[in-house]
């Protein structure tokens, strides 16, 4: 079968069709089932991870994916880099281009930074999160996880809860869901953190059913959905200074999913969360059958193996 991901950049979920997602998910399923078959797949290849912003899961799972497939990983520590001397992201990317890595994985606090890097590079560029804009590989592992939970993605009813303004995982995910048939999305957020209009317009253009809800409706929405996708308030995206601090304070503890709110949920109901979580899910839920966020995070390994292999191998 033709590898439709070869030499492709992974910048935005808008760039991928449903059949692209299906191809990737099937490949990742194969890798999850038979990891040893892929243990030498990246032999001789080097990944350059450029994380200009903090990360636990994305960074570690990309590194682990590379190592478990026999590849190597360049050591980039933003704290010890020349960024502190004022070097621009463009110059840093030009250096990496000259050093001949096989793939670059970038996380940066500015929206559009991944596209900027891709425009300079001539090797596959993977966006590991560009500011409040997109986090496409998170969405790919989210789709993989929804399929694992429900057996399919078409027709799934999802509640997206929390910081829907700055939460890039939500933005990428809603676009991806719009490529499947019959999905329904319930948005639940504080008034000041609603989904930006530009993303809602994408859903309207595609005829996707969605509705927006206030936080006090969360308990009712929980009962309607197959998957509840919780997110934390993205404190780091609020404006700097006293005004931003005040805005954050007003919403920082606005919602917390409690066990008693889960009474009467649908059969097979699961809670997902891109993590890290802070205080938006009561910790007693972590050990319940409803929590699926650690399995979700683990799925990142298979998806990122598939992405690294497919983008770099003809
Ligand atoms: N979900 C996610 O992007 O987590 P990290 O910020 O830890 O990479």
Coordinates of N, CA and C in Angstrom, one line a residue, residues 57-165:
X57 N 4.7 14.4 28.2 CA 4.2 13.3 27.4 C 4.7 13.4 25.9
X58 N 4.5 14.6 25.3 CA 4.8 14.7 23.9 C 6.3 14.4 23.7
X59 N 7.1 15.1 24.5 CA 8.5 15.0 24.4 C 9.0 13.6 24.6
X60 N 8.6 13.0 25.8 CA 9.0 11.7 26.1 C 8.6 10.6 25.1
X61 N 7.3 10.7 24.7 CA 6.8 9.7 23.8 C 7.4 9.7 22.4
X62 N 7.8 10.9 21.9 CA 8.5 11.0 20.7 C 9.9 10.4 20.8
X63 N 10.5 10.7 21.9 CA 11.9 10.2 22.2 C 11.8 8.7 22.3
X64 N 10.9 8.2 23.1 CA 10.7 6.7 23.3 C 10.4 6.0 22.0
X65 N 9.5 6.7 21.2 CA 9.2 6.1 19.9 C 10.4 5.9 19.0
X66 N 11.2 6.9 19.0 CA 12.5 6.8 18.2 C 13.4 5.7 18.7
X67 N 13.6 5.7 20.0 CA 14.6 4.8 20.6 C 14.1 3.3 20.4
X68 N 12.8 3.1 20.6 CA 12.2 1.8 20.5 C 12.2 1.3 19.0
X69 N 12.4 2.2 18.1 CA 12.5 1.8 16.7 C 13.9 1.8 16.2
X70 N 14.9 1.9 17.1 CA 16.3 1.8 16.7 C 16.9 3.1 16.2
X71 N 16.2 4.2 16.3 CA 16.7 5.5 15.9 C 17.4 6.2 17.0
X72 N 17.9 7.4 16.7 CA 18.6 8.2 17.7 C 17.9 9.6 17.8
X73 N 18.2 10.3 18.9 CA 17.6 11.5 19.2 C 18.6 12.6 19.6
X74 N 18.5 13.7 18.9 CA 19.4 14.8 19.2 C 19.1 15.4 20.5
X75 N 20.1 15.9 21.3 CA 19.8 16.4 22.6 C 19.7 17.9 22.5
X76 N 18.5 18.4 22.7 CA 18.2 19.9 22.6 C 17.6 20.3 24.0
X77 N 18.3 21.2 24.7 CA 17.8 21.7 26.0 C 17.6 23.2 25.8
X78 N 16.4 23.6 25.7 CA 16.1 25.1 25.4 C 16.8 26.0 26.5
X79 N 16.9 25.5 27.7 CA 17.5 26.3 28.8 C 19.0 26.5 28.6
X80 N 19.6 25.5 28.0 CA 21.0 25.6 27.7 C 21.4 26.0 26.3
X81 N 20.3 26.4 25.5 CA 20.6 26.8 24.1 C 20.9 28.3 24.0
X82 N 21.1 28.7 22.8 CA 21.5 30.1 22.5 C 20.2 31.0 22.4
X83 N 19.1 30.4 22.6 CA 17.8 31.2 22.7 C 18.0 32.3 23.7
X84 N 18.7 32.0 24.8 CA 18.9 33.0 25.9 C 19.8 34.1 25.4
X85 N 20.5 33.9 24.3 CA 21.4 35.0 23.8 C 20.6 35.8 22.8
X86 N 19.4 35.4 22.5 CA 18.6 36.2 21.6 C 18.5 35.6 20.2
X87 N 19.0 34.3 20.0 CA 18.9 33.7 18.7 C 17.4 33.5 18.3
X88 N 17.1 33.7 17.1 CA 15.7 33.6 16.6 C 15.4 32.1 16.3
X89 N 14.1 31.8 16.3 CA 13.7 30.4 15.9 C 14.1 30.1 14.5
X90 N 14.1 31.0 13.6 CA 14.4 30.8 12.2 C 15.9 30.4 12.1
X91 N 16.8 31.1 12.8 CA 18.2 30.7 12.8 C 18.4 29.3 13.3
X92 N 17.7 29.0 14.4 CA 17.9 27.7 15.1 C 17.5 26.6 14.1
X93 N 16.4 26.8 13.4 CA 15.9 25.8 12.4 C 16.9 25.7 11.2
X94 N 17.5 26.8 10.8 CA 18.5 26.8 9.7 C 19.6 25.9 10.1
X95 N 20.0 26.0 11.4 CA 21.1 25.1 11.9 C 20.8 23.7 11.8
X96 N 19.6 23.3 12.2 CA 19.1 21.9 12.2 C 19.1 21.4 10.7
X97 N 18.7 22.3 9.8 CA 18.6 21.9 8.4 C 20.1 21.5 7.9
X98 N 21.0 22.3 8.3 CA 22.4 22.1 7.9 C 23.0 20.8 8.6
X99 N 22.5 20.4 9.7 CA 23.0 19.2 10.4 C 22.4 17.9 9.9
X100 N 21.4 18.0 9.0 CA 20.9 16.8 8.3 C 20.2 15.8 9.3
X101 N 19.3 16.3 10.1 CA 18.5 15.4 10.9 C 17.5 14.8 9.9
X102 N 16.8 13.7 10.3 CA 15.8 13.1 9.4 C 14.4 13.6 9.6
X103 N 14.1 14.1 10.8 CA 12.8 14.6 11.2 C 13.0 15.6 12.3
X104 N 12.2 16.7 12.3 CA 12.2 17.7 13.3 C 10.8 17.7 14.0
X105 N 10.9 17.7 15.4 CA 9.6 17.8 16.1 C 9.7 19.1 16.9
X106 N 8.8 19.9 16.7 CA 8.9 21.3 17.3 C 7.7 21.6 18.2
X107 N 8.0 22.1 19.4 CA 6.9 22.8 20.2 C 7.4 24.2 20.5
X108 N 6.5 25.1 20.3 CA 6.8 26.5 20.5 C 5.6 27.3 21.0
X109 N 5.8 28.3 21.8 CA 4.6 29.1 22.3 C 3.9 29.9 21.3
X110 N 4.5 30.1 20.1 CA 3.8 31.0 19.1 C 3.0 30.2 18.1
X111 N 1.7 30.6 18.0 CA 0.9 30.0 16.9 C 1.6 30.3 15.5
X112 N 1.7 29.3 14.7 CA 2.3 29.5 13.4 C 3.7 29.2 13.3
X113 N 4.3 28.9 14.5 CA 5.8 28.6 14.5 C 6.1 27.3 13.7
X114 N 5.2 26.3 13.8 CA 5.5 25.1 13.1 C 5.5 25.3 11.6
X115 N 4.6 26.1 11.1 CA 4.6 26.4 9.6 C 5.9 27.2 9.2
X116 N 6.3 28.1 10.1 CA 7.5 28.9 9.9 C 8.7 27.9 9.7
X117 N 8.8 27.0 10.6 CA 9.9 26.0 10.6 C 9.8 25.1 9.4
X118 N 8.6 24.7 9.0 CA 8.4 23.8 7.8 C 8.8 24.6 6.6
X119 N 8.6 25.9 6.5 CA 9.0 26.6 5.3 C 10.5 26.7 5.1
X120 N 11.2 26.5 6.2 CA 12.7 26.6 6.1 C 13.3 25.2 5.8
X121 N 12.7 24.2 6.4 CA 13.2 22.8 6.3 C 12.9 22.1 5.0
X122 N 13.7 21.1 4.7 CA 13.4 20.2 3.6 C 13.3 18.8 4.0
X123 N 13.0 18.6 5.3 CA 12.7 17.3 5.9 C 11.4 17.3 6.7
X124 N 10.8 16.2 7.0 CA 9.5 16.3 7.7 C 9.5 17.0 9.0
X125 N 8.5 17.9 9.1 CA 8.4 18.7 10.4 C 7.1 18.3 11.1
X126 N 7.2 18.0 12.3 CA 6.1 17.6 13.1 C 5.8 18.6 14.2
X127 N 4.6 19.1 14.1 CA 4.2 20.2 15.1 C 3.7 19.5 16.4
X128 N 4.5 19.7 17.5 CA 4.2 19.1 18.8 C 3.4 20.1 19.7
X129 N 2.8 21.1 19.0 CA 2.1 22.2 19.7 C 2.6 23.5 19.4
X130 N 1.8 24.4 18.7 CA 2.2 25.7 18.5 C 1.3 26.7 19.2
X131 N 1.7 27.2 20.3 CA 0.9 28.1 21.1 C -0.5 27.6 21.3
X132 N -1.5 28.5 21.2 CA -2.9 28.1 21.4 C -3.5 27.6 20.1
X133 N -2.7 27.4 19.0 CA -3.2 27.1 17.7 C -3.6 25.6 17.6
X134 N -2.6 24.7 17.4 CA -2.8 23.3 17.1 C -1.9 22.4 17.8
X135 N -2.3 21.1 18.0 CA -1.5 20.1 18.5 C -1.9 18.8 17.8
X136 N -1.6 18.7 16.5 CA -2.1 17.6 15.7 C -1.8 16.2 16.1
X137 N -0.6 16.0 16.6 CA -0.3 14.6 17.0 C -1.1 14.1 18.2
X138 N -1.4 15.1 19.1 CA -2.3 14.8 20.2 C -3.7 14.4 19.7
X139 N -4.1 15.1 18.7 CA -5.4 14.7 18.1 C -5.4 13.3 17.5
X140 N -4.3 13.0 16.8 CA -4.2 11.7 16.2 C -4.2 10.6 17.3
X141 N -3.6 10.8 18.4 CA -3.7 9.8 19.5 C -5.1 9.8 20.1
X142 N -5.7 11.0 20.1 CA -7.1 11.1 20.7 C -8.0 10.3 19.8
X143 N -7.9 10.4 18.5 CA -8.7 9.7 17.5 C -8.5 8.2 17.7
X144 N -7.2 7.8 17.9 CA -6.9 6.4 18.1 C -7.6 5.9 19.4
X145 N -7.6 6.7 20.4 CA -8.2 6.3 21.7 C -9.7 6.3 21.6
X146 N -10.3 7.2 20.9 CA -11.8 7.2 20.7 C -12.2 5.9 20.0
X147 N -11.4 5.5 19.0 CA -11.7 4.3 18.2 C -11.5 3.1 19.1
X148 N -10.5 3.1 20.0 CA -10.2 2.0 20.9 C -11.4 1.8 21.9
X149 N -11.9 3.0 22.3 CA -13.1 3.0 23.3 C -14.4 2.5 22.6
X150 N -14.7 3.1 21.5 CA -16.0 3.0 20.8 C -16.0 2.0 19.7
X151 N -14.8 1.6 19.2 CA -14.7 0.7 18.0 C -14.9 1.5 16.7
X152 N -15.2 2.8 16.8 CA -15.4 3.6 15.6 C -15.3 5.1 16.0
X153 N -15.2 6.0 15.1 CA -15.2 7.4 15.4 C -16.5 8.0 14.8
X154 N -17.0 7.5 13.7 CA -18.3 8.0 13.1 C -19.4 8.0 14.2
X155 N -20.1 9.1 14.3 CA -21.3 9.1 15.2 C -21.0 9.2 16.7
X156 N -19.7 9.4 17.0 CA -19.4 9.6 18.4 C -19.9 10.9 19.0
X157 N -20.4 10.9 20.2 CA -20.9 12.2 20.9 C -19.9 12.5 21.9
X158 N -19.3 13.7 21.8 CA -18.1 14.1 22.6 C -18.4 15.4 23.3
X159 N -18.1 15.4 24.6 CA -18.2 16.7 25.4 C -16.8 17.2 25.5
X160 N -16.6 18.5 25.1 CA -15.3 19.1 25.2 C -15.4 20.2 26.3
X161 N -14.6 20.0 27.4 CA -14.9 20.8 28.6 C -13.6 21.5 29.0
X162 N -13.8 22.8 29.4 CA -12.7 23.5 30.0 C -12.3 24.8 29.3
X163 N -11.0 24.9 29.0 CA -10.5 26.1 28.4 C -10.5 25.8 26.9
X164 N -11.6 26.2 26.2 CA -11.8 25.9 24.8 C -11.3 27.1 24.0
X165 N -10.8 28.2 24.6 CA -10.3 29.3 23.9 C -8.8 29.1 23.6

